[in-house]
mmCIF file of C-alpha atoms in Angstrom:
data_model
loop_
_atom_site.group_PDB
_atom_site.id
_atom_site.type_symbol
_atom_site.label_atom_id
_atom_site.label_comp_id
_atom_site.label_asym_id
_atom_site.label_seq_id
_atom_site.Cartn_x
_atom_site.Cartn_y
_atom_site.Cartn_z
ATOM 1 C CA MET L 1 -18.519 15.401 30.778
ATOM 2 C CA LEU L 2 -16.488 17.618 27.824
ATOM 3 C CA ARG L 3 -13.838 18.316 30.261
ATOM 4 C CA GLU L 4 -13.489 14.355 31.219
ATOM 5 C CA ALA L 5 -13.569 13.441 27.710
ATOM 6 C CA PHE L 6 -10.751 16.032 26.906
ATOM 7 C CA SER L 7 -8.879 14.658 30.009
ATOM 8 C CA SER L 8 -9.468 10.832 28.838
ATOM 9 C CA VAL L 9 -7.975 12.127 25.344
ATOM 10 C CA VAL L 10 -4.830 13.900 26.726
ATOM 11 C CA LYS L 11 -3.891 10.777 28.845
ATOM 12 C CA LEU L 12 -4.395 8.460 25.780
ATOM 13 C CA HIS L 13 -2.270 10.685 23.906
ATOM 14 C CA GLY L 14 0.298 10.953 27.004
ATOM 15 C CA TYR L 15 -0.122 6.837 27.027
ATOM 16 C CA LEU L 16 0.730 6.425 23.143
ATOM 17 C CA GLN L 17 3.622 9.040 23.177
ATOM 18 C CA SER L 18 5.102 7.024 26.316
ATOM 19 C CA ARG L 19 4.770 3.450 24.153
ATOM 20 C CA THR L 20 6.333 4.690 21.357
ATOM 21 C CA ASP L 21 9.658 3.301 20.275
ATOM 22 C CA ALA L 22 12.310 5.700 21.561
ATOM 23 C CA ARG L 23 14.194 4.632 18.275
ATOM 24 C CA VAL L 24 11.615 5.947 15.955
ATOM 25 C CA ARG L 25 10.115 8.701 18.124
ATOM 26 C CA ASP L 26 12.133 11.226 16.085
ATOM 27 C CA TYR L 27 11.287 10.311 12.604
ATOM 28 C CA PRO L 28 8.670 12.436 10.995
ATOM 29 C CA LEU L 29 4.849 11.645 11.531
ATOM 30 C CA MET L 30 5.945 9.678 14.706
ATOM 31 C CA GLN L 31 5.356 11.825 17.438
ATOM 32 C CA SER L 32 1.666 11.198 17.863
ATOM 33 C CA PRO L 33 -1.219 9.679 15.802
ATOM 34 C CA VAL L 34 -2.872 13.216 15.370
ATOM 35 C CA GLN L 35 -0.433 14.547 12.543
ATOM 36 C CA MET L 36 -0.899 11.223 10.440
ATOM 37 C CA THR L 37 -4.607 11.020 11.284
ATOM 38 C CA THR L 38 -5.352 14.913 10.297
ATOM 39 C CA ILE L 39 -3.390 14.453 6.931
ATOM 40 C CA LEU L 40 -5.493 11.187 6.201
ATOM 41 C CA LEU L 41 -8.694 12.927 6.868
ATOM 42 C CA ALA L 42 -7.837 15.879 4.748
ATOM 43 C CA TYR L 43 -7.011 13.310 2.073
ATOM 44 C CA VAL L 44 -10.369 11.608 2.409
ATOM 45 C CA ILE L 45 -12.060 14.860 2.358
ATOM 46 C CA PHE L 46 -10.297 15.948 -0.582
ATOM 47 C CA ALA L 47 -10.722 12.728 -2.398
ATOM 48 C CA VAL L 48 -14.387 12.339 -1.599
ATOM 49 C CA TYR L 49 -15.654 15.933 -1.432
ATOM 50 C CA VAL L 50 -13.486 18.827 -2.327
ATOM 51 C CA GLY L 51 -11.643 17.654 -4.858
ATOM 52 C CA PRO L 52 -14.240 16.657 -7.549
ATOM 53 C CA ARG L 53 -16.169 20.129 -7.023
ATOM 54 C CA LEU L 54 -13.057 22.117 -7.562
ATOM 55 C CA MET L 55 -13.029 20.144 -10.893
ATOM 56 C CA ALA L 56 -16.353 20.185 -11.739
ATOM 57 C CA ASN L 57 -16.494 23.078 -13.927
ATOM 58 C CA ARG L 58 -12.562 22.799 -14.994
ATOM 59 C CA LYS L 59 -11.108 20.813 -17.693
ATOM 60 C CA PRO L 60 -9.169 17.711 -16.859
ATOM 61 C CA PHE L 61 -5.549 18.477 -16.939
ATOM 62 C CA SER L 62 -3.238 16.423 -19.348
ATOM 63 C CA LEU L 63 -0.408 15.115 -16.480
ATOM 64 C CA ASN L 64 1.122 12.579 -18.647
ATOM 65 C CA ARG L 65 4.821 13.750 -17.976
ATOM 66 C CA ALA L 66 4.041 14.170 -14.314
ATOM 67 C CA MET L 67 2.863 10.680 -14.101
ATOM 68 C CA ILE L 68 5.998 9.332 -15.863
ATOM 69 C CA ILE L 69 8.345 10.805 -13.344
ATOM 70 C CA TYR L 70 6.004 9.863 -10.528
ATOM 71 C CA ASN L 71 5.812 6.456 -11.410
ATOM 72 C CA LEU L 72 9.126 5.838 -12.318
ATOM 73 C CA SER L 73 10.358 7.597 -9.337
ATOM 74 C CA MET L 74 8.143 5.089 -7.291
ATOM 75 C CA VAL L 75 9.673 2.300 -9.239
ATOM 76 C CA LEU L 76 13.171 3.636 -7.795
ATOM 77 C CA LEU L 77 11.839 4.025 -4.169
ATOM 78 C CA ASN L 78 10.293 0.741 -3.905
ATOM 79 C CA ALA L 79 13.266 -1.278 -5.034
ATOM 80 C CA TYR L 80 15.500 0.683 -2.623
ATOM 81 C CA ILE L 81 13.129 -0.235 0.157
ATOM 82 C CA VAL L 82 13.024 -4.012 -0.858
ATOM 83 C CA TYR L 83 16.940 -3.567 -0.905
ATOM 84 C CA GLU L 84 16.983 -2.365 2.575
ATOM 85 C CA PHE L 85 14.750 -5.011 3.875
ATOM 86 C CA MET L 86 16.752 -7.535 2.608
ATOM 87 C CA MET L 87 20.041 -6.264 3.736
ATOM 88 C CA SER L 88 18.412 -5.704 7.500
ATOM 89 C CA GLY L 89 17.599 -9.189 7.933
ATOM 90 C CA TRP L 90 15.573 -11.102 5.181
ATOM 91 C CA ALA L 91 18.776 -11.843 3.057
ATOM 92 C CA THR L 92 21.126 -11.641 6.070
ATOM 93 C CA THR L 93 20.035 -13.042 9.470
ATOM 94 C CA PHE L 94 16.488 -13.817 9.385
ATOM 95 C CA THR L 95 15.195 -17.588 9.035
ATOM 96 C CA TRP L 96 12.054 -16.589 7.186
ATOM 97 C CA ARG L 97 10.175 -18.406 10.012
ATOM 98 C CA CYS L 98 9.601 -17.103 13.495
ATOM 99 C CA ASP L 99 12.177 -14.261 13.140
ATOM 100 C CA LEU L 100 12.007 -12.168 16.263
ATOM 101 C CA LEU L 101 11.455 -8.188 17.141
ATOM 102 C CA ASP L 102 14.755 -6.640 17.446
ATOM 103 C CA LEU L 103 14.677 -4.534 20.665
ATOM 104 C CA SER L 104 18.419 -3.503 20.497
ATOM 105 C CA SER L 105 20.210 -0.536 18.908
ATOM 106 C CA SER L 106 22.448 -2.656 16.577
ATOM 107 C CA PRO L 107 23.438 -1.277 13.362
ATOM 108 C CA GLN L 108 20.924 -4.032 11.735
ATOM 109 C CA ALA L 109 17.950 -2.996 14.163
ATOM 110 C CA LEU L 110 18.456 0.633 13.402
ATOM 111 C CA ARG L 111 18.612 0.118 9.555
ATOM 112 C CA MET L 112 15.620 -2.299 9.695
ATOM 113 C CA ILE L 113 13.452 0.683 11.845
ATOM 114 C CA ARG L 114 14.699 2.917 8.936
ATOM 115 C CA VAL L 115 13.409 1.040 6.193
ATOM 116 C CA ALA L 116 10.016 0.381 8.292
ATOM 117 C CA TRP L 117 9.371 3.918 8.496
ATOM 118 C CA LEU L 118 10.361 4.851 4.825
ATOM 119 C CA PHE L 119 7.960 1.938 3.556
ATOM 120 C CA TYR L 120 5.230 3.429 6.084
ATOM 121 C CA PHE L 121 5.936 7.224 4.682
ATOM 122 C CA SER L 122 5.855 6.012 1.060
ATOM 123 C CA LYS L 123 2.121 5.347 1.713
ATOM 124 C CA PHE L 124 1.916 9.260 2.053
ATOM 125 C CA ILE L 125 3.380 9.984 -0.928
ATOM 126 C CA GLU L 126 1.159 7.568 -2.783
ATOM 127 C CA LEU L 127 -1.629 9.539 -1.980
ATOM 128 C CA LEU L 128 -0.724 11.333 -5.280
ATOM 129 C CA ASP L 129 -2.218 8.461 -7.289
ATOM 130 C CA THR L 130 -5.628 9.944 -5.852
ATOM 131 C CA VAL L 131 -4.648 13.547 -6.336
ATOM 132 C CA PHE L 132 -3.890 12.473 -10.238
ATOM 133 C CA PHE L 133 -7.350 11.084 -10.470
ATOM 134 C CA VAL L 134 -9.049 14.091 -9.587
ATOM 135 C CA LEU L 135 -7.025 16.410 -11.493
ATOM 136 C CA ARG L 136 -7.478 14.593 -14.622
ATOM 137 C CA LYS L 137 -11.450 14.234 -13.598
ATOM 138 C CA LYS L 138 -11.080 10.321 -13.351
ATOM 139 C CA GLN L 139 -13.578 10.106 -10.431
ATOM 140 C CA SER L 140 -14.945 6.865 -11.296
ATOM 141 C CA GLN L 141 -11.469 5.268 -10.296
ATOM 142 C CA ILE L 142 -12.028 6.978 -6.671
ATOM 143 C CA THR L 143 -13.959 3.819 -5.294
ATOM 144 C CA PHE L 144 -14.442 3.382 -1.468
ATOM 145 C CA LEU L 145 -11.826 0.593 -2.018
ATOM 146 C CA HIS L 146 -9.338 3.207 -3.377
ATOM 147 C CA VAL L 147 -9.898 5.510 -0.665
ATOM 148 C CA PHE L 148 -10.080 2.904 2.025
ATOM 149 C CA HIS L 149 -6.884 1.408 1.332
ATOM 150 C CA HIS L 150 -4.905 4.402 0.491
ATOM 151 C CA SER L 151 -6.252 5.965 3.994
ATOM 152 C CA PHE L 152 -6.457 3.076 6.246
ATOM 153 C CA MET L 153 -3.036 1.323 5.073
ATOM 154 C CA PRO L 154 -0.675 4.252 6.421
ATOM 155 C CA TRP L 155 -2.947 4.671 9.417
ATOM 156 C CA THR L 156 -2.599 1.214 10.541
ATOM 157 C CA TRP L 157 1.266 1.191 9.674
ATOM 158 C CA TRP L 158 1.627 3.980 12.061
ATOM 159 C CA TRP L 159 1.032 1.806 15.044
ATOM 160 C CA GLY L 160 3.097 -1.059 13.829
ATOM 161 C CA VAL L 161 6.034 1.294 13.049
ATOM 162 C CA SER L 162 5.621 3.463 16.446
ATOM 163 C CA LEU L 163 5.007 0.020 18.755
ATOM 164 C CA THR L 164 7.358 -2.514 16.959
ATOM 165 C CA PRO L 165 9.447 -1.050 14.426
ATOM 166 C CA ALA L 166 12.462 -3.446 14.439
ATOM 167 C CA GLY L 167 11.297 -6.227 11.991
ATOM 168 C CA GLY L 168 9.796 -9.620 13.190
ATOM 169 C CA MET L 169 7.657 -11.532 11.028
ATOM 170 C CA GLY L 170 5.264 -8.669 10.306
ATOM 171 C CA SER L 171 7.853 -7.008 8.417
ATOM 172 C CA PHE L 172 7.890 -9.500 5.565
ATOM 173 C CA HIS L 173 4.467 -8.304 3.770
ATOM 174 C CA ALA L 174 5.992 -4.788 3.571
ATOM 175 C CA MET L 175 8.693 -6.305 1.704
ATOM 176 C CA VAL L 176 6.883 -8.348 -0.491
ATOM 177 C CA ASN L 177 4.258 -5.448 -1.112
ATOM 178 C CA ALA L 178 7.049 -3.218 -2.310
ATOM 179 C CA SER L 179 8.556 -5.766 -4.540
ATOM 180 C CA VAL L 180 5.107 -5.938 -6.276
ATOM 181 C CA HIS L 181 4.808 -1.708 -6.491
ATOM 182 C CA VAL L 182 8.358 -2.021 -8.202
ATOM 183 C CA ILE L 183 6.565 -4.028 -10.942
ATOM 184 C CA MET L 184 3.027 -2.456 -10.739
ATOM 185 C CA TYR L 185 4.789 1.407 -10.866
ATOM 186 C CA PHE L 186 6.899 0.443 -13.925
ATOM 187 C CA TYR L 187 3.954 -1.072 -15.825
ATOM 188 C CA TYR L 188 1.951 2.359 -15.293
ATOM 189 C CA GLY L 189 5.043 4.309 -16.103
ATOM 190 C CA LEU L 190 5.133 2.734 -19.340
ATOM 191 C CA SER L 191 1.576 2.642 -19.796
ATOM 192 C CA ALA L 192 1.366 6.910 -19.193
ATOM 193 C CA ALA L 193 4.393 7.079 -21.709
ATOM 194 C CA GLY L 194 1.537 6.844 -24.499
ATOM 195 C CA PRO L 195 0.243 4.438 -27.492
ATOM 196 C CA ARG L 196 3.816 3.992 -28.451
ATOM 197 C CA PHE L 197 4.694 1.743 -25.733
ATOM 198 C CA GLN L 198 1.176 -0.132 -25.641
ATOM 199 C CA LYS L 199 3.132 -3.085 -27.571
ATOM 200 C CA TYR L 200 5.210 -3.511 -24.506
ATOM 201 C CA LEU L 201 2.287 -4.032 -22.240
ATOM 202 C CA TRP L 202 1.111 -7.277 -23.252
ATOM 203 C CA TRP L 203 2.080 -8.709 -19.741
ATOM 204 C CA LYS L 204 -1.076 -6.776 -18.238
ATOM 205 C CA LYS L 205 -2.905 -9.981 -17.617
ATOM 206 C CA TYR L 206 0.237 -11.054 -15.574
ATOM 207 C CA MET L 207 -0.284 -8.382 -12.916
ATOM 208 C CA THR L 208 -3.286 -9.850 -11.603
ATOM 209 C CA ALA L 209 -1.014 -13.306 -11.243
ATOM 210 C CA ILE L 210 1.604 -11.215 -9.450
ATOM 211 C CA GLN L 211 -0.960 -9.909 -6.955
ATOM 212 C CA LEU L 212 -2.305 -13.109 -6.257
ATOM 213 C CA THR L 213 1.479 -14.965 -5.667
ATOM 214 C CA GLN L 214 1.853 -11.591 -3.058
ATOM 215 C CA PHE L 215 -1.129 -12.557 -1.162
ATOM 216 C CA ILE L 216 -0.285 -16.211 -1.092
ATOM 217 C CA LEU L 217 3.097 -15.591 -0.097
ATOM 218 C CA VAL L 218 2.135 -13.271 2.696
ATOM 219 C CA SER L 219 -0.709 -15.504 3.836
ATOM 220 C CA LEU L 220 1.585 -18.672 4.022
ATOM 221 C CA HIS L 221 4.553 -16.901 5.754
ATOM 222 C CA ILE L 222 2.017 -15.303 8.310
ATOM 223 C CA SER L 223 0.171 -18.686 8.937
ATOM 224 C CA GLN L 224 3.166 -20.617 10.226
ATOM 225 C CA TYR L 225 2.810 -18.274 13.780
ATOM 226 C CA TYR L 226 -0.471 -20.401 14.335
ATOM 227 C CA PHE L 227 1.621 -23.627 14.205
ATOM 228 C CA MET L 228 4.449 -23.116 16.207
ATOM 229 C CA GLU L 229 4.903 -24.062 19.797
ATOM 230 C CA LYS L 230 6.513 -20.965 20.971
ATOM 231 C CA CYS L 231 6.961 -17.846 18.803
ATOM 232 C CA ASP L 232 7.771 -14.934 21.201
ATOM 233 C CA TYR L 233 8.544 -11.033 20.879
ATOM 234 C CA GLN L 234 5.866 -10.964 18.211
ATOM 235 C CA VAL L 235 2.361 -8.827 18.490
ATOM 236 C CA PRO L 236 -0.316 -11.227 17.961
ATOM 237 C CA LEU L 237 -2.807 -8.593 16.625
ATOM 238 C CA TRP L 238 -0.463 -7.536 13.925
ATOM 239 C CA ILE L 239 -0.227 -11.247 12.909
ATOM 240 C CA HIS L 240 -3.842 -11.553 12.793
ATOM 241 C CA LEU L 241 -4.204 -8.496 11.003
ATOM 242 C CA ILE L 242 -1.747 -9.370 8.154
ATOM 243 C CA TRP L 243 -3.526 -12.777 7.500
ATOM 244 C CA MET L 244 -6.856 -11.224 7.198
ATOM 245 C CA TYR L 245 -5.303 -8.794 4.757
ATOM 246 C CA GLY L 246 -3.782 -11.692 2.742
ATOM 247 C CA VAL L 247 -6.777 -13.892 2.437
ATOM 248 C CA PHE L 248 -9.165 -11.068 2.026
ATOM 249 C CA PHE L 249 -7.425 -9.692 -1.106
ATOM 250 C CA PHE L 250 -6.559 -13.069 -2.316
ATOM 251 C CA LEU L 251 -10.229 -13.492 -2.707
ATOM 252 C CA LEU L 252 -11.181 -10.428 -4.136
ATOM 253 C CA PHE L 253 -8.662 -10.919 -6.779
ATOM 254 C CA SER L 254 -9.353 -14.752 -7.328
ATOM 255 C CA ASN L 255 -12.983 -13.523 -8.398
ATOM 256 C CA PHE L 256 -11.253 -10.843 -10.260
ATOM 257 C CA TRP L 257 -9.262 -13.447 -12.128
ATOM 258 C CA ILE L 258 -12.182 -15.865 -12.838
ATOM 259 C CA GLN L 259 -14.683 -13.152 -14.054
ATOM 260 C CA ALA L 260 -12.193 -11.712 -16.389
ATOM 261 C CA TYR L 261 -9.787 -14.328 -17.904
ATOM 262 C CA ILE L 262 -11.792 -18.032 -17.423
ATOM 263 C CA LYS L 263 -15.227 -16.211 -17.940
ATOM 264 C CA GLY L 264 -14.391 -13.540 -20.009
ATOM 265 C CA ASN L 265 -16.574 -10.827 -18.756
ATOM 266 C CA ARG L 266 -14.080 -8.262 -19.308
ATOM 267 C CA LEU L 267 -15.010 -4.793 -20.541
ATOM 268 C CA PRO L 268 -14.070 -4.149 -24.235
ATOM 269 C CA ALA L 269 -11.146 -1.863 -24.541
ATOM 270 C CA MET L 270 -12.258 1.657 -25.763
ATOM 271 C CA ASP L 271 -9.357 3.137 -26.782
ATOM 272 C CA HIS L 272 -5.556 2.976 -26.108
ATOM 273 C CA LYS L 273 -5.491 5.978 -24.213
ATOM 274 C CA PRO L 274 -3.860 5.814 -20.625
ATOM 275 C CA ASN L 275 -6.492 5.713 -18.281
ATOM 276 C CA GLN L 276 -5.990 6.243 -14.328
ATOM 277 C CA ASN L 277 -2.722 7.202 -13.156
ATOM 278 C CA GLY L 278 -1.510 5.998 -16.376
ATOM 279 C CA SER L 279 -3.336 2.540 -16.543
ATOM 280 C CA THR L 280 -5.027 1.806 -19.876
ATOM 281 C CA PRO L 281 -8.749 1.591 -19.976
ATOM 282 C CA GLU L 282 -8.710 -2.235 -19.907
ATOM 283 C CA PRO L 283 -9.677 -3.973 -16.535
ATOM 284 C CA VAL L 284 -6.277 -4.161 -14.738
ATOM 285 C CA THR L 285 -5.636 -6.095 -11.055
ATOM 286 C CA VAL L 286 -2.838 -4.795 -8.985
ATOM 287 C CA VAL L 287 -2.467 -4.821 -5.498
ATOM 288 C CA ARG L 288 0.112 -2.448 -4.165
ATOM 289 C CA ASN L 289 1.403 -2.590 -0.600
ATOM 290 C CA GLY L 290 -1.517 -5.173 -0.405
ATOM 291 C CA LYS L 291 -2.577 -1.886 -1.941
ATOM 292 C CA HIS L 292 -5.936 -2.841 -3.142
ATOM 293 C CA CYS L 293 -4.835 -0.953 -6.201
ATOM 294 C CA GLU L 294 -4.641 2.369 -7.136
ATOM 295 C CA ASN L 295 -2.583 4.246 -9.727
ATOM 296 C CA GLY L 296 -2.936 0.949 -10.846
ATOM 297 C CA HIS L 297 -1.261 -0.512 -7.525
ATOM 298 C CA ALA L 298 -3.165 -3.294 -6.587
ATOM 299 C CA ASN L 299 -4.088 -1.230 -3.911
ATOM 300 C CA TYR L 300 -3.848 -4.238 -1.247
ATOM 301 C CA ALA L 301 -6.369 -1.383 -0.212
ATOM 302 C CA ASN L 302 -6.359 1.157 -3.097
ATOM 303 C CA GLY L 303 -8.577 -0.662 -5.357
ATOM 304 C CA LYS L 304 -11.285 -0.571 -7.670
ATOM 305 C CA ILE L 305 -13.979 -2.981 -8.325
ATOM 306 C CA ALA L 306 -16.545 -2.507 -10.903
ATOM 307 C CA MET L 307 -18.071 -4.207 -13.983
ATOM 308 C CA GLY L 308 -15.243 -6.365 -13.600
ATOM 309 C CA LYS L 309 -12.459 -3.892 -12.733
ATOM 310 C CA VAL L 310 -9.947 -4.051 -9.823
ATOM 311 C CA LYS L 311 -7.514 -1.346 -9.658
ATOM 312 C CA ASN L 312 -4.461 -0.488 -7.768
ATOM 313 C CA ILE L 313 -3.679 -2.003 -4.480
#
């Protein structure tokens, strides 16, 4: 029985390798799902079990300088990703409606493949958000949503990049998410810089509005697919998943907005020291990568929902 199970796994692995787009097969972490799945499993174990136990009897590290460098580096990286998505089609040849997957090896298609992979790879860099939480003993920030977002998002994106890397309607949400992360990481970079920069963070409330706008744009854009008579060269499963992501997180953040800014059920600020990966103690909602926010990302999948707080997507 074990032999049959092993044989089935080997066959599945071979099948996936044969279906991987040849244009992206040589990129790091794209040879098979085994590598990235191993990394993400190790991440979950570290975030939930190993990390907190290693820090249990240690003092939290002061990592403000590292966080400033990290957050501002992520600003630059995400800005570059947005630019490349635009130049690969969204600001040049795409119609913003039924934009097809490009199966050719044209310079534009290869450029789109590179930025799609870079967006995917950036999700592994973002795992450092959780590392900062652990080392600073901010375990309360490492919620189920935070860990789920940081692990599930790159896992799902491997399938998209490996099977359909060259554009299509599905790449729109990645461009929008990277745009939001530019703003988000800039905010958290300032927050990590210390009390003297608190006066420049008056726009914290609008981070939630930016996240809601992201979900609206993504959901409306992808919803066009359901009303078109014909839109070939798409993968319906990706369309459905993106629509569900957008709607789910829109509802999540709408509830946060109502609770925090309409009903006023926000926790009082305890002080002005940076919290999280550079965020302040007040509730902040951000969705990153569609991240349901983490480091302050609106973690389309990296978030915290507790007593009125939603963190990092």
